[in-house]
Short mmCIF file of C-alpha atoms in Angstrom, two decimals:
data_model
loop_
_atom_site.label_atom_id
_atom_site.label_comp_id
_atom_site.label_asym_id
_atom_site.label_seq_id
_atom_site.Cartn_x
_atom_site.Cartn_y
_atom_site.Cartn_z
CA UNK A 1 192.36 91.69 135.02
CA UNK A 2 195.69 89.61 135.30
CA UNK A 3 196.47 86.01 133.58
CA UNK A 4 199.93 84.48 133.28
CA UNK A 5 201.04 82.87 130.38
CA UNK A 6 200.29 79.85 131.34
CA UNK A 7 196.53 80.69 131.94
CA UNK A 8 196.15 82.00 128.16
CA UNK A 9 197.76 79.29 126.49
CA UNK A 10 195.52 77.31 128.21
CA UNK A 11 192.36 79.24 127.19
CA UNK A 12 194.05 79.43 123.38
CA UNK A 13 195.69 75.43 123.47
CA UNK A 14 198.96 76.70 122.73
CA UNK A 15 201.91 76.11 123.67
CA UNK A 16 204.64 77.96 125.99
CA UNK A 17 207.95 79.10 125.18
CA UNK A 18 209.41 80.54 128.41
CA UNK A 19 208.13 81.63 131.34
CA UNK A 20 204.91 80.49 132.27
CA UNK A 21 204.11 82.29 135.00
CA UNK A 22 204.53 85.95 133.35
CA UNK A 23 201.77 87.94 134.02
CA UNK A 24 199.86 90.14 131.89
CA UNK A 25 196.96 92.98 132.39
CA UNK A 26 196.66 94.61 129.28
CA UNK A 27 196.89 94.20 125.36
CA UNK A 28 199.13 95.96 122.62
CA UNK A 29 200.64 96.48 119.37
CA UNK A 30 204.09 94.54 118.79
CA UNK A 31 205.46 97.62 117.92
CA UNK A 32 204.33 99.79 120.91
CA UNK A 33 204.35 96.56 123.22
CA UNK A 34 204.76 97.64 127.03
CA UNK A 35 205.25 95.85 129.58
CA UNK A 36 202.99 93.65 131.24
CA UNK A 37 200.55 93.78 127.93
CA UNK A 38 200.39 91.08 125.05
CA UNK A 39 200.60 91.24 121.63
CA UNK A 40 200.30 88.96 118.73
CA UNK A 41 202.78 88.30 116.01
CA UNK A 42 201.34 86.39 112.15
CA UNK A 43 203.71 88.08 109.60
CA UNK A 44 207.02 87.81 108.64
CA UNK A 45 206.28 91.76 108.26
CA UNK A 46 206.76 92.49 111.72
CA UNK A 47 208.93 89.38 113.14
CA UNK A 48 211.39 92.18 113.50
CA UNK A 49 209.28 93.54 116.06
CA UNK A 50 209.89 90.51 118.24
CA UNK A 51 213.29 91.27 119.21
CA UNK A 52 212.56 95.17 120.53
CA UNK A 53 208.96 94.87 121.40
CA UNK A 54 208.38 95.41 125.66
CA UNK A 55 205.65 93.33 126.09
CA UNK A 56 205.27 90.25 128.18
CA UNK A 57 204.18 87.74 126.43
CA UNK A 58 203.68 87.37 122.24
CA UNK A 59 201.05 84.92 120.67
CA UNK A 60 202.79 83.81 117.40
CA UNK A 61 201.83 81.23 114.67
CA UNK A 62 203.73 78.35 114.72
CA UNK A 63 205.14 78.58 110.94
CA UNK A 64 207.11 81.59 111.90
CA UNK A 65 210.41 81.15 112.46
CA UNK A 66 212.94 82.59 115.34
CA UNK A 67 216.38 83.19 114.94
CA UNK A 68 217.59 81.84 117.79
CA UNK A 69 220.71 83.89 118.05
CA UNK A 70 218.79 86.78 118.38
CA UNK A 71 217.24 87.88 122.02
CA UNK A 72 213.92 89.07 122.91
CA UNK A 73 211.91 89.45 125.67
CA UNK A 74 208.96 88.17 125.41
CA UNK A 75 207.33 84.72 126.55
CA UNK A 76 206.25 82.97 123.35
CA UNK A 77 202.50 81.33 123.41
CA UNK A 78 202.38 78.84 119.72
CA UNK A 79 199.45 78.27 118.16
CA UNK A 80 198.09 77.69 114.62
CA UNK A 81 196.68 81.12 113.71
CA UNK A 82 197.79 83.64 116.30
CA UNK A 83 195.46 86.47 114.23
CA UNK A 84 192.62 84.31 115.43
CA UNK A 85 193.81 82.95 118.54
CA UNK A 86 194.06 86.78 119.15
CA UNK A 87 190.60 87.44 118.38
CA UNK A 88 189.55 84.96 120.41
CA UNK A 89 191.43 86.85 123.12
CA UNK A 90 190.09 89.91 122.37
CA UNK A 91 186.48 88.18 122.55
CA UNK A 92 187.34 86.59 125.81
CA UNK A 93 188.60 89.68 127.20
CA UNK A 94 185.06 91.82 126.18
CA UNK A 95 182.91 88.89 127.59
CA UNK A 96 184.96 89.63 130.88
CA UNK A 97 184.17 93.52 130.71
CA UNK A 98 180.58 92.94 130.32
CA UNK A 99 180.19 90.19 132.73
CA UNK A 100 180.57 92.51 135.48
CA UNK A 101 176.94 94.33 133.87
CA UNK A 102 173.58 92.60 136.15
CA UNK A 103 170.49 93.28 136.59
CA UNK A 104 167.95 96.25 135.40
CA UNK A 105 168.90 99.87 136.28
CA UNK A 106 166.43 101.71 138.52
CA UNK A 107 165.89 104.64 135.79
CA UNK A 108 165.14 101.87 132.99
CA UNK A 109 161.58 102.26 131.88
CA UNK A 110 160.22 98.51 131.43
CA UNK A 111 156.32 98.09 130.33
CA UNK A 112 154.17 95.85 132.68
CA UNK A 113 153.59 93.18 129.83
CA UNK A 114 157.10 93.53 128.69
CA UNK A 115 159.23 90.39 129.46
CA UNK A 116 162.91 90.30 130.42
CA UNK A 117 164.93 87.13 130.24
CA UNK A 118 166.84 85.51 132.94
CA UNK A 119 170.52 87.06 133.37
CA UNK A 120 169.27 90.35 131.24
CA UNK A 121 170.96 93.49 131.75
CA UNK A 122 169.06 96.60 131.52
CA UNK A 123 171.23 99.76 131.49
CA UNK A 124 170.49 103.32 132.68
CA UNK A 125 167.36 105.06 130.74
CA UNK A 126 166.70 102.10 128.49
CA UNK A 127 162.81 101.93 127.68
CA UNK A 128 161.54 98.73 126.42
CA UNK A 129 157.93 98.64 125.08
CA UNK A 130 154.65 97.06 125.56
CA UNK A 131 154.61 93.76 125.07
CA UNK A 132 158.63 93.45 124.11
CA UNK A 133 160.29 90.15 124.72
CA UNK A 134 163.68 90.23 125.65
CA UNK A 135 165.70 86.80 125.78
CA UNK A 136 168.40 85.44 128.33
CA UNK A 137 171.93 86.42 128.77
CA UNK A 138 171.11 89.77 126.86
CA UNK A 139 173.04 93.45 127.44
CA UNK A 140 170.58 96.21 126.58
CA UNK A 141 173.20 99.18 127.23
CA UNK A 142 172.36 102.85 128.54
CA UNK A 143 169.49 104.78 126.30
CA UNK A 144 168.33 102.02 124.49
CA UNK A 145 164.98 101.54 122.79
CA UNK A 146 163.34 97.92 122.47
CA UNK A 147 160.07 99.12 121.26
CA UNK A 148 156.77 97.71 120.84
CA UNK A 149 156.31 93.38 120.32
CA UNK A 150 160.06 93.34 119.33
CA UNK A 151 161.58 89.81 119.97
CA UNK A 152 165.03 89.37 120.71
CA UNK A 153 166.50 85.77 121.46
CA UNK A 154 169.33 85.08 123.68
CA UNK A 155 173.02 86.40 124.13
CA UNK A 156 172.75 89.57 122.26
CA UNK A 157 174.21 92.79 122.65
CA UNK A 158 172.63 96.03 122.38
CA UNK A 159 175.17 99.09 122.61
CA UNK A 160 174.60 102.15 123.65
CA UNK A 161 171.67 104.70 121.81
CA UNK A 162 170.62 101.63 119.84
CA UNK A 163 166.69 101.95 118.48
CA UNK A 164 165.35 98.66 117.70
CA UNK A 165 161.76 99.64 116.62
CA UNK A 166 158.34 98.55 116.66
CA UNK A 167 157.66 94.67 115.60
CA UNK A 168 161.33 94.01 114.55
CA UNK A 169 162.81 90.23 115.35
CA UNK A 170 166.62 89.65 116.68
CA UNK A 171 168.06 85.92 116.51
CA UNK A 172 170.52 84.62 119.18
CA UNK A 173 173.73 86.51 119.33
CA UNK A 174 173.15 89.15 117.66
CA UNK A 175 175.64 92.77 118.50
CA UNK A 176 173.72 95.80 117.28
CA UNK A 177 176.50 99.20 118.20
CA UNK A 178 175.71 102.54 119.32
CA UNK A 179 173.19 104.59 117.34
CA UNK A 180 171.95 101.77 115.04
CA UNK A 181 168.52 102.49 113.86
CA UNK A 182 166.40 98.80 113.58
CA UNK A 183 163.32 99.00 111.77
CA UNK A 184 162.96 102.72 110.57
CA UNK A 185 160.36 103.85 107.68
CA UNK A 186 161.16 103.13 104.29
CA UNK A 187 162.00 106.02 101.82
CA UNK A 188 158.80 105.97 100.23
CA UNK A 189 156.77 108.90 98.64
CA UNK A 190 154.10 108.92 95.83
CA UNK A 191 153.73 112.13 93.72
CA UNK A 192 150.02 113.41 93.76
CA UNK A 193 147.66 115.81 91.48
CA UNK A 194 148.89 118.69 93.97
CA UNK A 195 152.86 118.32 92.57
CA UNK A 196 154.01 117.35 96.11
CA UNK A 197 154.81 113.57 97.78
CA UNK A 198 152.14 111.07 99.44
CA UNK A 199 154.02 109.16 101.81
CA UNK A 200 154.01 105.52 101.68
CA UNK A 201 153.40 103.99 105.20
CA UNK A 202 155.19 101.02 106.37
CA UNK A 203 153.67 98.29 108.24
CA UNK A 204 156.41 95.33 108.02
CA UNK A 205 159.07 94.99 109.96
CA UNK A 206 162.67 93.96 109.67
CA UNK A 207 164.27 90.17 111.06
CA UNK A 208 167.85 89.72 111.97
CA UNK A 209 168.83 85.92 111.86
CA UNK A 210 171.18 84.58 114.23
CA UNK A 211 174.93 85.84 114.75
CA UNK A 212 174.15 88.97 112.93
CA UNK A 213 176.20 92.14 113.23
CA UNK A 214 175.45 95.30 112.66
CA UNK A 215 177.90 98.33 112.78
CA UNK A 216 177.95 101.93 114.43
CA UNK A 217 175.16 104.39 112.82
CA UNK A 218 173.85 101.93 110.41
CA UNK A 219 170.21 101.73 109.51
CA UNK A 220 167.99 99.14 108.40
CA UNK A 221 164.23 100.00 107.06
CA UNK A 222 161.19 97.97 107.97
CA UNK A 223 159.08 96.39 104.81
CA UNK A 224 156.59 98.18 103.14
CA UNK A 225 154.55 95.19 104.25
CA UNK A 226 156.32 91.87 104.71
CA UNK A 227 159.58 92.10 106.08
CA UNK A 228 163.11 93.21 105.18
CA UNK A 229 165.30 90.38 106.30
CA UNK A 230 168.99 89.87 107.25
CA UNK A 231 169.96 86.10 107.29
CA UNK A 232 172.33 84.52 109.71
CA UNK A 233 175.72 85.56 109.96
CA UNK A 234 175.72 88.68 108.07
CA UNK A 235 178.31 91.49 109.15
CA UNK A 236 177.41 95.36 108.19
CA UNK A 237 180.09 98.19 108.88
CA UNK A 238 179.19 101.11 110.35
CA UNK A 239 177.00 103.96 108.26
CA UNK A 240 175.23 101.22 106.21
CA UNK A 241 171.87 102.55 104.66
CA UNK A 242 169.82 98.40 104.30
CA UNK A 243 166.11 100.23 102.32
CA UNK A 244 162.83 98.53 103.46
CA UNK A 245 161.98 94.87 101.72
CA UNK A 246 165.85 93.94 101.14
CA UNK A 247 166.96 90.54 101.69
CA UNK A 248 170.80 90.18 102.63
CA UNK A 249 171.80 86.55 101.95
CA UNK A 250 173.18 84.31 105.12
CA UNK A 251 177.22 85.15 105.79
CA UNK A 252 177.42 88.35 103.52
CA UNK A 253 179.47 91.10 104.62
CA UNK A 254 179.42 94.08 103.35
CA UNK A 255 181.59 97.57 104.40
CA UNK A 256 180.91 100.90 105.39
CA UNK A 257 178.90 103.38 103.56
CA UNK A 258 177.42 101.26 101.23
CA UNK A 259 173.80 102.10 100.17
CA UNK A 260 171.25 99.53 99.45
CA UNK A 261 167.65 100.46 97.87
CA UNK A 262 164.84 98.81 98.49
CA UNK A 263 163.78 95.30 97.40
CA UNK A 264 167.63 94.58 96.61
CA UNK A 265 168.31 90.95 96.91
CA UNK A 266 171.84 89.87 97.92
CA UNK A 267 172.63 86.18 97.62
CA UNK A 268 174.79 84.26 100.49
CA UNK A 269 178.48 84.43 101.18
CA UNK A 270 179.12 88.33 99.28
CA UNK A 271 181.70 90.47 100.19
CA UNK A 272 180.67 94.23 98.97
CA UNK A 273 183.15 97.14 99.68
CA UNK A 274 182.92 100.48 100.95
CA UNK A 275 180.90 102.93 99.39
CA UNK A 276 178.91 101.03 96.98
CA UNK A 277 175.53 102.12 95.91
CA UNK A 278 172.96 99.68 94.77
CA UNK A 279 170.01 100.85 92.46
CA UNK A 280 166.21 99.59 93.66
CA UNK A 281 164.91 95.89 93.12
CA UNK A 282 168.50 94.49 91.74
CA UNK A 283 169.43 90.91 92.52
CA UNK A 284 172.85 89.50 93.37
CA UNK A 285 174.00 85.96 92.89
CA UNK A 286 175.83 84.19 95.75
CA UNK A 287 179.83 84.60 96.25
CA UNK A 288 179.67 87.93 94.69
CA UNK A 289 182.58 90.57 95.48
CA UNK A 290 181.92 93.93 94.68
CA UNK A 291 185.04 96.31 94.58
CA UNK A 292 184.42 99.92 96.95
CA UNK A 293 182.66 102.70 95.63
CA UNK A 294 181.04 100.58 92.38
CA UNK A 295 177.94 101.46 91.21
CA UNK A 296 175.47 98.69 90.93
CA UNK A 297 173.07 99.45 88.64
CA UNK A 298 171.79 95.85 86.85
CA UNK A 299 171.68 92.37 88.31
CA UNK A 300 174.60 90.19 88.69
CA UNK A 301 173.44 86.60 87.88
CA UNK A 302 176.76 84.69 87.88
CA UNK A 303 177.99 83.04 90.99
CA UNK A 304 181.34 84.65 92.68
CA UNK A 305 182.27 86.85 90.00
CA UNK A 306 184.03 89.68 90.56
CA UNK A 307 182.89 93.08 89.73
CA UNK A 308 183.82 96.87 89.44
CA UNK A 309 183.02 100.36 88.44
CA UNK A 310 180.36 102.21 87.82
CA UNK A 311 178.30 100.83 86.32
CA UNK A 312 180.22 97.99 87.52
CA UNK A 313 181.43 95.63 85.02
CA UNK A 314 183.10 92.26 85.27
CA UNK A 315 186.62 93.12 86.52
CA UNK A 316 188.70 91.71 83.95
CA UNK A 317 186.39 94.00 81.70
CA UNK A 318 186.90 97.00 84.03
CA UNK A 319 191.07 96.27 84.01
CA UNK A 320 190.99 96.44 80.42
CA UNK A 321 188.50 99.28 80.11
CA UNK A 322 190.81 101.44 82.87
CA UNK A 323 194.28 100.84 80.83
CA UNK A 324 192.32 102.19 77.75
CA UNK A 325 190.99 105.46 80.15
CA UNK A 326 194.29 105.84 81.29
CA UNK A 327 195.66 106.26 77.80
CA UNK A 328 193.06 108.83 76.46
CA UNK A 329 194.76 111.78 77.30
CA UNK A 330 197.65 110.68 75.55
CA UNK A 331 195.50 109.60 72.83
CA UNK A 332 194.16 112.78 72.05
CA UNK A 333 197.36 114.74 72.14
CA UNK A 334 198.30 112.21 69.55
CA UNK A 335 194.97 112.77 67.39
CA UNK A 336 195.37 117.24 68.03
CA UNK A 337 198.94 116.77 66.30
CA UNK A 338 197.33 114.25 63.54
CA UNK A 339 194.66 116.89 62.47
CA UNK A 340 197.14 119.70 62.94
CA UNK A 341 199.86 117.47 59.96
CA UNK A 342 196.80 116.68 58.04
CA UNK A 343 195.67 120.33 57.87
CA UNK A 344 199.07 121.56 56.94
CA UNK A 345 199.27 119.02 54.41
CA UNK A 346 196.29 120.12 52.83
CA UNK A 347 197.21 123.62 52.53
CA UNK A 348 200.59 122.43 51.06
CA UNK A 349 198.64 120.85 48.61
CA UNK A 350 196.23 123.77 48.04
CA UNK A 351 193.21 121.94 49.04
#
């Protein structure tokens, strides 16, 4: 795919600063730039880029300066945020790569009283289940499951390997990547009078809100009964473990590798690093952000604070608390050579 300048200032309502008609047909780095590709500059950081970069054309934010002295190659494209003007790019340019994706594949398996929306595409070897209903605009990607009564609204995407299972619900515009497990049994396992586990079946299901989504090789458990429920917006990284009856508040994000057990509660607008493991039936307020790898072991009732550790603690608590374990081996060098004076001084004194 080629676009000059012109065309992607257009699409981005920016504004040109050379050539208008240079083409471009692929993206890059600033600092590997090649020609014919564009980049994006937003940092001071890299404006030194700019002047040896090879690539065509360079969306920058307007506050950074040029020195106009200086020469470069590039065709300039302005705009207020050129990080997100180069997302939107990027988003642009994926919506082109898919577009190309119509119709249902010949090997796809399709029940009789399954229903596809108009302008679905079903990809090689994709099975979708009795009485599945599949929205408009969808891309349901080679080896795909949409199992039994799932609902799935319009616009979404469902990579490749992706096994949304029975009774689950997906909202408008939802992504779902490769090997993402939807609506998987619950860990749950009763001891009996013969010392081994009863396990717990699950009949709920899980519901994904609108915009949701959800990273490479993550998995998300269905209810016990009832459902487990990610509101709108939410973004999980990839290798996120969501246990059955969780509720993820609308807009929370939360990176990879974190571990959520069941009947956790996270409130709206969080932002919870990687690795961080979250003990059963805890509750999170709204705004939270959780350093990576904490340990979150008690709820966290007040509004956007900021926590740490594990146990995680209130992170001017864990500061303090970290100075202090910093110290300790130098604090018990200095107690070894206190008991070592006092003992001599006792045998001086012959006690």
């Amino acid at each position: 795919m080629e676009f000059t300048a012109g065309q992607l200032a257009e699409i981005l309502n920016g504004k040109i600063e050379g050539d208008q008609a240079t083409k471009v047909s692929s993206l890059s780095k600033i600092d590997e730039g090649e020609k014919n590709s564009i980049s994006f500059l937003y940092s001071t950081d890299y404006l030194e880029y700019l002047y040896t970069t090879q690539a065509s054309v360079v969306i920058i934010s307007d506050e950074l300066k040029v020195e106009k002295e200086m020469k470069f190659n590039p065709t300039l494209i302005r705009v207020d945020d050129a990080r997100m003007a180069f997302a939107k790019l990027l988003e642009a340019y994926k919506s082109m790569q898919m577009n190309h994706k119509k119709g249902i594949h010949p090997s796809a398996v399709i029940e009789e009283d399954a229903e596809v929306g108009e302008n679905t595409y079903i990809g090689p070897q994709v099975y979708v289940g009795h009485g599945a209903k599949i929205g408009s605009d969808c891309q349901v990607n080679a080896h795909a499951v949409v199992a039994e009564n799932v609902r799935m609204g319009s616009n979404c995407v469902i990579h490749h390997g992706v096994r949304i299972l029975e009774d689950s619900v997906i909202g408008d515009n939802c992504t779902i990547q490769s090997g993402a497990v939807i609506g998987g049994d619950g860990f749950g396992f009763q001891p009996n009078s013969e010392n081994n586990y009863h396990k717990i079946t699950h009949v709920g299901n899980v519901i994904l809100e609108d915009n949701v989504e959800i990273g490479v090789n993550t998995t998300i458990d269905k209810a016990t009964f009832g459902s487990t429920i990610i509101r709108k917006g939410v973004k999980l990284d990839n290798l996120i473990q969501v246990g059955h009856n969780c509720e993820i508040g609308e807009n929370t994000v939360i990176a990879a590798q974190t571990g959520v057990a069941g009947s956790v509660k996270i409130g709206k607008n969080c932002m919870i690093g990687g690795q961080v493991g979250f003990a059963g039936h805890q509750k999170i307020a709204d705004g939270v952000k959780i350093a990576a790898q904490s340990g979150i072991q008690g709820d966290i009732e007040n509004k956007n604070e900021i926590v740490q550790g594990s146990p995680a603690l209130n992170i001017g608590d864990y500061k303090r608390s970290y100075v202090i374990f910093r110290q300790l081996p130098k604090v018990k060098g200095e107690v070894s050579e206190l008991r070592k004076e006092i003992k001599d001084l006792k045998n001086k004194l012959g006690s």
